[in-house]
């Protein structure tokens, strides 16, 4: 079993940034990338809000560039999943799906969060062609178009508000007759003339042609009556699942399953740090993930110096 100073678990902008900083600090990090190296950004198209790319950059290319930068300073990469960790004593133990096992003096968790989807048969293949789970990323592409947002929590309210800056009409489709979102967020939605709400409905089908999404079928949750609604975009606002299963109950999580960190990206276990979307239900941006990745690597470096 090989022993590492730092093992980074997860490879989006947070993980790669942590790797850049840790490798430049001569910590010779290993990054265990998972099955989808690059994370959520590899499923997006244009990224127009990452500073430094005035003409925008494609999500997969941005991740490749970050990876190359980490590689340049000696980061080691492994494309497998971590199945479990033992954080009860240092060095920590990390077990992988391919039966590799590592010991680590410190761990940086950057496994991200996965947006929840409805589970409709074609929704994943329509991501980037009318289906999205990130208004901040994709809203701009829906200028003067009609969009629908699914959900009734703060995420759905926020997505709808953001989309209303571009779209000609935003309809929130919610499966019940009241929102669970905070009252001020609800009020902002109700006060917005561009947003209306279709209560007691579920999206039951996404209809598309070769240009992308053209309409959705909605089903009334009380009467089961069906209707077709034309739309250019369908945004999922039904929450995110942080990827923390491999941690068991060793790390403190909040009520929604996100890792709890404080002012610094420290977890409840000294030597274990968390960055990016796995600990952030609020910002969820590539640039904020990269920022916390930098912070986690600096914290790991100081921790190793002191211990
Ligand atoms: P929530 O779990 O709060 O809400 C999810 C919503 O999606 C619910 O209304 C739920 O319906 C609906 N939903 C879930 N599954 C389905 C499904 N299969 N089909 C249709 N509808 C579905 O998640 P959020 O992401 O909205 O919020 C998570 C946390 O993050 C909260 O604490 C929230 O306050 C916080 N947050 C805060 C923000 C802010 O302050 N700016 C912004 C975003 C999030 P139902 O109500 O019927 O269960």
Tab-separated table of C-alpha atoms and ligand atoms in Angstrom:
chain	number	residue	atom	x	y	z
A	1	UNK	CA	0.000	0.000	0.000
A	2	UNK	CA	1.601	3.279	-0.999
A	3	UNK	CA	1.673	6.251	1.327
A	4	UNK	CA	0.835	9.751	0.081
A	5	UNK	CA	1.089	13.137	1.721
A	6	UNK	CA	-2.129	14.315	0.074
A	7	UNK	CA	-4.826	12.382	-1.726
A	8	UNK	CA	-7.470	14.425	-3.535
A	9	UNK	CA	-10.735	12.589	-4.127
A	10	UNK	CA	-12.732	14.023	-7.026
A	11	UNK	CA	-11.722	15.953	-10.109
A	12	UNK	CA	-13.819	18.992	-10.983
A	13	UNK	CA	-12.476	22.547	-10.788
A	14	UNK	CA	-12.088	22.185	-6.999
A	15	UNK	CA	-10.034	18.974	-7.190
A	16	UNK	CA	-7.830	20.118	-10.065
A	17	UNK	CA	-7.157	23.484	-8.419
A	18	UNK	CA	-6.275	21.741	-5.148
A	19	UNK	CA	-3.929	19.516	-7.198
A	20	UNK	CA	-2.241	22.511	-8.853
A	21	UNK	CA	-1.579	24.146	-5.484
A	22	UNK	CA	-0.568	20.930	-3.692
A	23	UNK	CA	1.809	19.854	-6.452
A	24	UNK	CA	3.424	23.286	-6.659
A	25	UNK	CA	3.984	23.000	-2.884
A	26	UNK	CA	5.873	19.716	-3.525
A	27	UNK	CA	3.245	17.612	-1.775
A	28	UNK	CA	3.199	15.157	-4.723
A	29	UNK	CA	-0.580	14.722	-4.614
A	30	UNK	CA	-2.516	11.826	-6.045
A	31	UNK	CA	-5.897	12.748	-7.462
A	32	UNK	CA	-8.447	9.966	-7.723
A	33	UNK	CA	-10.627	11.277	-10.514
A	34	UNK	CA	-13.658	9.002	-10.510
A	35	UNK	CA	-15.319	7.683	-13.648
A	36	UNK	CA	-16.072	11.107	-15.100
A	37	UNK	CA	-12.804	13.051	-14.847
A	38	UNK	CA	-13.642	16.755	-14.846
A	39	UNK	CA	-17.042	16.332	-13.212
A	40	UNK	CA	-20.158	18.352	-14.009
A	41	UNK	CA	-18.342	20.770	-16.346
A	42	UNK	CA	-17.655	17.984	-18.798
A	43	UNK	CA	-21.390	17.814	-19.485
A	44	UNK	CA	-21.750	21.521	-20.225
A	45	UNK	CA	-20.925	23.357	-23.418
A	46	UNK	CA	-19.844	27.024	-23.368
A	47	UNK	CA	-18.546	28.402	-20.083
A	48	UNK	CA	-18.720	32.175	-20.387
A	49	UNK	CA	-18.271	33.207	-16.762
A	50	UNK	CA	-14.899	31.687	-15.855
A	51	UNK	CA	-12.489	34.634	-15.626
A	52	UNK	CA	-9.543	34.554	-17.986
A	53	UNK	CA	-11.394	33.368	-21.087
A	54	UNK	CA	-12.802	36.478	-22.730
A	55	UNK	CA	-14.386	34.490	-25.586
A	56	UNK	CA	-15.628	31.722	-23.294
A	57	UNK	CA	-14.338	28.164	-23.202
A	58	UNK	CA	-15.986	24.777	-23.580
A	59	UNK	CA	-16.476	23.015	-20.210
A	60	UNK	CA	-14.510	19.866	-21.170
A	61	UNK	CA	-11.636	21.973	-22.527
A	62	UNK	CA	-11.481	24.014	-19.313
A	63	UNK	CA	-11.192	20.789	-17.309
A	64	UNK	CA	-8.514	19.379	-19.651
A	65	UNK	CA	-6.510	22.590	-19.300
A	66	UNK	CA	-6.724	22.499	-15.489
A	67	UNK	CA	-5.699	18.847	-15.503
A	68	UNK	CA	-2.690	19.583	-17.718
A	69	UNK	CA	-1.655	22.383	-15.371
A	70	UNK	CA	-1.801	20.001	-12.392
A	71	UNK	CA	0.123	17.371	-14.391
A	72	UNK	CA	2.868	19.884	-15.161
A	73	UNK	CA	3.768	20.122	-11.461
A	74	UNK	CA	3.784	16.373	-10.883
A	75	UNK	CA	0.233	15.457	-9.815
A	76	UNK	CA	-0.480	11.748	-10.214
A	77	UNK	CA	-3.873	10.729	-11.640
A	78	UNK	CA	-5.958	7.653	-11.154
A	79	UNK	CA	-9.277	7.057	-12.943
A	80	UNK	CA	-11.217	4.992	-10.492
A	81	UNK	CA	-13.833	5.455	-7.786
A	82	UNK	CA	-13.108	5.551	-4.079
A	83	UNK	CA	-15.379	3.004	-2.407
A	84	UNK	CA	-14.511	3.682	1.244
A	85	UNK	CA	-12.193	5.585	3.544
A	86	UNK	CA	-11.060	4.970	7.099
A	87	UNK	CA	-10.670	8.326	8.815
A	88	UNK	CA	-10.461	6.938	12.359
A	89	UNK	CA	-6.648	7.221	12.532
A	90	UNK	CA	-3.777	8.817	10.631
A	91	UNK	CA	-2.521	7.971	8.134
A	92	UNK	CA	-5.995	7.635	6.668
A	93	UNK	CA	-6.814	4.649	4.454
A	94	UNK	CA	-8.489	4.954	1.067
A	95	UNK	CA	-9.892	1.959	-0.810
A	96	UNK	CA	-10.692	2.091	-4.521
A	97	UNK	CA	-13.031	0.187	-6.801
A	98	UNK	CA	-10.064	-1.259	-8.756
A	99	UNK	CA	-8.765	-2.692	-5.420
A	100	UNK	CA	-5.949	-0.121	-5.123
A	101	UNK	CA	-5.423	1.001	-1.542
A	102	UNK	CA	-3.622	4.104	-0.320
A	103	UNK	CA	-2.585	5.680	2.940
A	104	UNK	CA	-2.698	9.441	3.166
A	105	UNK	CA	-1.487	11.966	5.735
A	106	UNK	CA	-4.213	14.316	4.555
A	107	UNK	CA	-7.241	14.071	2.298
A	108	UNK	CA	-9.014	16.691	0.211
A	109	UNK	CA	-12.581	15.756	-0.708
A	110	UNK	CA	-13.833	17.368	-3.923
A	111	UNK	CA	-16.369	14.840	-5.153
A	112	UNK	CA	-18.953	17.477	-6.085
A	113	UNK	CA	-22.697	17.176	-6.176
A	114	UNK	CA	-24.902	15.797	-8.861
A	115	UNK	CA	-27.979	17.736	-9.940
A	116	UNK	CA	-31.103	15.659	-9.552
A	117	UNK	CA	-33.004	14.870	-12.723
A	118	UNK	CA	-36.545	13.627	-13.141
A	119	UNK	CA	-35.604	10.206	-14.458
A	120	UNK	CA	-37.288	10.673	-17.847
A	121	UNK	CA	-35.854	8.435	-20.588
A	122	UNK	CA	-34.346	11.108	-22.909
A	123	UNK	CA	-33.456	13.867	-20.408
A	124	UNK	CA	-29.743	13.080	-20.090
A	125	UNK	CA	-29.180	12.963	-23.856
A	126	UNK	CA	-30.900	16.380	-24.135
A	127	UNK	CA	-28.545	18.073	-21.690
A	128	UNK	CA	-27.127	21.046	-23.601
A	129	UNK	CA	-29.964	20.739	-26.144
A	130	UNK	CA	-32.720	22.307	-24.061
A	131	UNK	CA	-32.356	20.431	-20.781
A	132	UNK	CA	-30.218	21.998	-18.067
A	133	UNK	CA	-29.787	22.007	-14.318
A	134	UNK	CA	-27.901	25.296	-14.166
A	135	UNK	CA	-29.553	28.582	-15.100
A	136	UNK	CA	-26.395	30.542	-14.261
A	137	UNK	CA	-24.495	28.428	-16.791
A	138	UNK	CA	-27.069	28.216	-19.579
A	139	UNK	CA	-29.677	30.970	-19.021
A	140	UNK	CA	-27.977	33.335	-21.420
A	141	UNK	CA	-28.723	30.986	-24.335
A	142	UNK	CA	-32.492	31.449	-23.819
A	143	UNK	CA	-32.799	35.133	-24.732
A	144	UNK	CA	-36.449	35.906	-25.639
A	145	UNK	CA	-37.371	32.237	-25.458
A	146	UNK	CA	-39.899	30.296	-23.410
A	147	UNK	CA	-38.564	28.142	-20.584
A	148	UNK	CA	-39.955	25.910	-17.845
A	149	UNK	CA	-38.387	25.214	-14.461
A	150	UNK	CA	-39.269	22.152	-12.350
A	151	UNK	CA	-39.283	22.286	-8.535
A	152	UNK	CA	-40.612	24.230	-5.584
A	153	UNK	CA	-37.556	24.890	-3.396
A	154	UNK	CA	-35.082	27.774	-3.280
A	155	UNK	CA	-33.118	26.356	-6.206
A	156	UNK	CA	-36.171	26.450	-8.473
A	157	UNK	CA	-37.008	30.022	-7.359
A	158	UNK	CA	-33.461	31.144	-7.986
A	159	UNK	CA	-33.313	29.432	-11.388
A	160	UNK	CA	-36.631	31.045	-12.399
A	161	UNK	CA	-35.541	34.509	-11.234
A	162	UNK	CA	-32.252	34.270	-13.098
A	163	UNK	CA	-33.919	32.955	-16.266
A	164	UNK	CA	-36.459	35.793	-16.210
A	165	UNK	CA	-33.617	38.186	-17.071
A	166	UNK	CA	-33.285	36.550	-20.477
A	167	UNK	CA	-36.344	34.484	-21.315
A	168	UNK	CA	-39.602	35.975	-22.591
A	169	UNK	CA	-41.625	33.712	-20.271
A	170	UNK	CA	-40.713	31.412	-17.384
A	171	UNK	CA	-43.148	28.849	-15.985
A	172	UNK	CA	-42.391	26.973	-12.789
A	173	UNK	CA	-43.928	23.494	-12.842
A	174	UNK	CA	-44.472	22.239	-9.299
A	175	UNK	CA	-45.967	18.926	-8.216
A	176	UNK	CA	-47.896	20.352	-5.231
A	177	UNK	CA	-49.981	23.476	-4.518
A	178	UNK	CA	-47.395	25.279	-2.397
A	179	UNK	CA	-43.661	25.928	-2.510
A	180	UNK	CA	-41.187	24.824	0.121
A	181	UNK	CA	-38.874	27.722	-0.818
A	182	UNK	CA	-38.236	30.484	1.719
A	183	UNK	CA	-40.986	33.123	1.852
A	184	UNK	CA	-38.889	36.032	0.493
A	185	UNK	CA	-37.751	33.922	-2.482
A	186	UNK	CA	-41.360	32.890	-3.179
A	187	UNK	CA	-42.471	36.515	-2.985
A	188	UNK	CA	-39.854	37.589	-5.511
A	189	UNK	CA	-41.154	34.945	-7.893
A	190	UNK	CA	-44.813	35.949	-7.369
A	191	UNK	CA	-43.913	39.608	-7.937
A	192	UNK	CA	-42.069	38.897	-11.191
A	193	UNK	CA	-44.401	39.541	-14.147
A	194	UNK	CA	-42.404	37.212	-16.398
A	195	UNK	CA	-42.855	34.183	-14.122
A	196	UNK	CA	-45.993	32.117	-13.677
A	197	UNK	CA	-46.583	28.862	-11.833
A	198	UNK	CA	-48.261	25.673	-12.969
A	199	UNK	CA	-49.306	24.088	-9.659
A	200	UNK	CA	-49.996	20.382	-9.138
A	201	UNK	CA	-48.242	19.245	-12.272
A	202	UNK	CA	-45.387	16.869	-13.026
A	203	UNK	CA	-43.349	16.920	-16.245
A	204	UNK	CA	-44.047	13.488	-17.706
A	205	UNK	CA	-42.345	13.671	-21.096
A	206	UNK	CA	-39.779	15.830	-22.908
A	207	UNK	CA	-40.427	16.233	-26.610
A	208	UNK	CA	-37.542	17.156	-28.921
A	209	UNK	CA	-36.593	17.286	-32.579
A	210	UNK	CA	-33.126	17.512	-34.093
A	211	UNK	CA	-32.794	21.140	-32.942
A	212	UNK	CA	-33.435	20.212	-29.302
A	213	UNK	CA	-36.359	20.483	-26.871
A	214	UNK	CA	-39.597	21.775	-28.438
A	215	UNK	CA	-42.216	21.002	-25.789
A	216	UNK	CA	-43.015	19.089	-22.619
A	217	UNK	CA	-45.947	16.948	-21.605
A	218	UNK	CA	-47.269	17.780	-18.134
A	219	UNK	CA	-49.610	15.664	-16.043
A	220	UNK	CA	-51.958	17.036	-13.411
A	221	UNK	CA	-51.054	15.269	-10.149
A	222	UNK	CA	-54.678	15.210	-8.924
A	223	UNK	CA	-56.685	14.553	-12.117
A	224	UNK	CA	-53.955	12.829	-14.211
A	225	UNK	CA	-55.034	15.056	-17.095
A	226	UNK	CA	-52.242	15.601	-19.613
A	227	UNK	CA	-51.293	18.697	-21.622
A	228	UNK	CA	-48.542	19.701	-24.031
A	229	UNK	CA	-46.691	22.966	-23.414
A	230	UNK	CA	-44.308	24.483	-25.929
A	231	UNK	CA	-40.916	25.339	-24.511
A	232	UNK	CA	-37.351	25.947	-25.637
A	233	UNK	CA	-35.799	24.923	-22.363
A	234	UNK	CA	-36.480	22.768	-19.330
A	235	UNK	CA	-34.484	23.551	-16.189
A	236	UNK	CA	-34.273	21.110	-13.298
A	237	UNK	CA	-34.493	22.850	-9.937
A	238	UNK	CA	-35.209	19.802	-7.818
A	239	UNK	CA	-32.043	19.821	-5.766
A	240	UNK	CA	-28.563	18.342	-5.771
A	241	UNK	CA	-27.137	15.200	-4.253
A	242	UNK	CA	-23.657	15.691	-2.794
A	243	UNK	CA	-21.409	12.724	-3.548
A	244	UNK	CA	-20.515	11.573	-0.038
A	245	UNK	CA	-21.669	7.951	0.081
A	246	UNK	CA	-18.118	6.571	0.333
A	247	UNK	CA	-17.601	8.532	3.584
A	248	UNK	CA	-20.197	6.574	5.564
A	249	UNK	CA	-20.969	8.515	8.741
A	250	UNK	CA	-17.394	9.611	9.472
A	251	UNK	CA	-17.778	13.226	8.352
A	252	UNK	CA	-20.311	15.742	9.636
A	253	UNK	CA	-22.914	16.540	6.976
A	254	UNK	CA	-25.725	19.105	7.018
A	255	UNK	CA	-29.428	18.235	6.687
A	256	UNK	CA	-29.128	18.066	2.897
A	257	UNK	CA	-26.024	15.856	2.951
A	258	UNK	CA	-23.407	18.548	2.210
A	259	UNK	CA	-20.113	18.358	4.125
A	260	UNK	CA	-20.014	20.941	6.884
A	261	UNK	CA	-17.010	23.264	6.683
A	262	UNK	CA	-16.380	26.487	8.533
A	263	UNK	CA	-14.553	29.659	7.649
A	264	UNK	CA	-11.786	27.401	6.277
A	265	UNK	CA	-12.472	24.268	4.229
A	266	UNK	CA	-11.789	22.045	7.259
A	267	UNK	CA	-14.101	19.160	8.093
A	268	UNK	CA	-14.720	17.790	11.602
A	269	UNK	CA	-11.665	15.526	11.163
A	270	UNK	CA	-8.243	17.203	11.417
A	271	UNK	CA	-6.343	16.575	8.180
A	272	UNK	CA	-9.474	16.083	6.080
A	273	UNK	CA	-10.560	19.053	3.970
A	274	UNK	CA	-13.495	19.561	1.624
A	275	UNK	CA	-13.920	21.924	-1.303
A	276	UNK	CA	-16.249	22.603	-4.208
A	277	UNK	CA	-19.882	21.588	-4.517
A	278	UNK	CA	-19.673	18.718	-2.025
A	279	UNK	CA	-19.622	21.391	0.711
A	280	UNK	CA	-21.452	24.210	-1.064
A	281	UNK	CA	-25.197	24.234	-1.704
A	282	UNK	CA	-25.197	27.987	-2.212
A	283	UNK	CA	-22.778	29.213	-4.912
A	284	UNK	CA	-22.115	26.052	-6.934
A	285	UNK	CA	-19.955	27.829	-9.510
A	286	UNK	CA	-16.769	26.599	-11.197
A	287	UNK	CA	-14.889	29.666	-10.024
A	288	UNK	CA	-16.029	29.366	-6.391
A	289	UNK	CA	-15.204	25.632	-6.459
A	290	UNK	CA	-11.731	26.451	-7.788
A	291	UNK	CA	-11.337	29.055	-5.024
A	292	UNK	CA	-12.150	26.587	-2.266
A	293	UNK	CA	-9.852	24.023	-3.943
A	294	UNK	CA	-6.991	26.479	-3.558
A	295	UNK	CA	-7.941	27.064	0.086
A	296	UNK	CA	-8.140	23.316	0.839
A	297	UNK	CA	-4.653	22.728	-0.599
A	298	UNK	CA	-3.185	25.585	1.455
A	299	UNK	CA	-4.882	24.221	4.591
A	300	UNK	CA	-3.510	20.727	3.850
A	301	UNK	CA	-0.014	22.154	3.370
A	302	UNK	CA	-0.165	24.020	6.732
A	303	UNK	CA	-1.630	20.948	8.452
A	304	UNK	CA	1.223	18.756	7.204
A	305	UNK	CA	3.797	21.347	8.284
A	306	UNK	CA	2.317	21.467	11.798
A	307	UNK	CA	1.877	17.694	12.171
B	1	LIG	P1	-35.188	21.254	-1.890
B	1	LIG	O1	-35.039	19.849	-1.466
B	1	LIG	O2	-35.414	22.313	-0.883
B	1	LIG	O3	-36.397	21.365	-2.937
B	1	LIG	C1	-36.526	20.472	-3.993
B	1	LIG	C2	-37.833	20.787	-4.707
B	1	LIG	O4	-37.923	19.953	-5.854
B	1	LIG	C3	-39.060	20.539	-3.848
B	1	LIG	O5	-40.018	21.533	-4.063
B	1	LIG	C4	-39.549	19.192	-4.351
B	1	LIG	O6	-40.959	19.065	-4.323
B	1	LIG	C5	-39.124	19.217	-5.798
B	1	LIG	N1	-38.839	17.875	-6.285
B	1	LIG	C6	-37.970	16.967	-5.801
B	1	LIG	N2	-37.965	15.849	-6.546
B	1	LIG	C7	-38.872	16.060	-7.527
B	1	LIG	C8	-39.337	15.269	-8.601
B	1	LIG	N3	-38.858	14.046	-8.840
B	1	LIG	N4	-40.285	15.786	-9.412
B	1	LIG	C9	-40.771	17.041	-9.197
B	1	LIG	N5	-40.381	17.823	-8.198
B	1	LIG	C10	-39.441	17.344	-7.372
B	1	LIG	O7	-33.863	21.550	-2.780
B	1	LIG	P2	-33.221	22.949	-3.201
B	1	LIG	O8	-32.114	22.599	-4.117
B	1	LIG	O9	-34.237	23.871	-3.704
B	1	LIG	O10	-32.611	23.534	-1.857
B	1	LIG	C11	-31.656	22.771	-1.093
B	1	LIG	C12	-31.130	23.633	0.052
B	1	LIG	O11	-30.304	24.685	-0.452
B	1	LIG	C13	-32.238	24.316	0.851
B	1	LIG	O12	-31.857	24.394	2.184
B	1	LIG	C14	-32.293	25.681	0.255
B	1	LIG	O13	-32.828	26.640	1.154
B	1	LIG	C15	-30.822	25.936	-0.055
B	1	LIG	N6	-30.705	26.905	-1.153
B	1	LIG	C16	-30.644	28.228	-0.835
B	1	LIG	C17	-30.557	29.178	-1.806
B	1	LIG	C18	-30.492	30.590	-1.428
B	1	LIG	O14	-30.655	30.893	-0.266
B	1	LIG	N7	-30.250	31.488	-2.347
B	1	LIG	C19	-30.541	28.816	-3.241
B	1	LIG	C20	-30.661	27.395	-3.469
B	1	LIG	C21	-30.729	26.487	-2.452
B	1	LIG	P3	-41.764	18.960	-2.925
B	1	LIG	O15	-41.759	20.346	-2.375
B	1	LIG	O16	-43.091	18.472	-3.355
B	1	LIG	O17	-40.987	17.981	-2.112
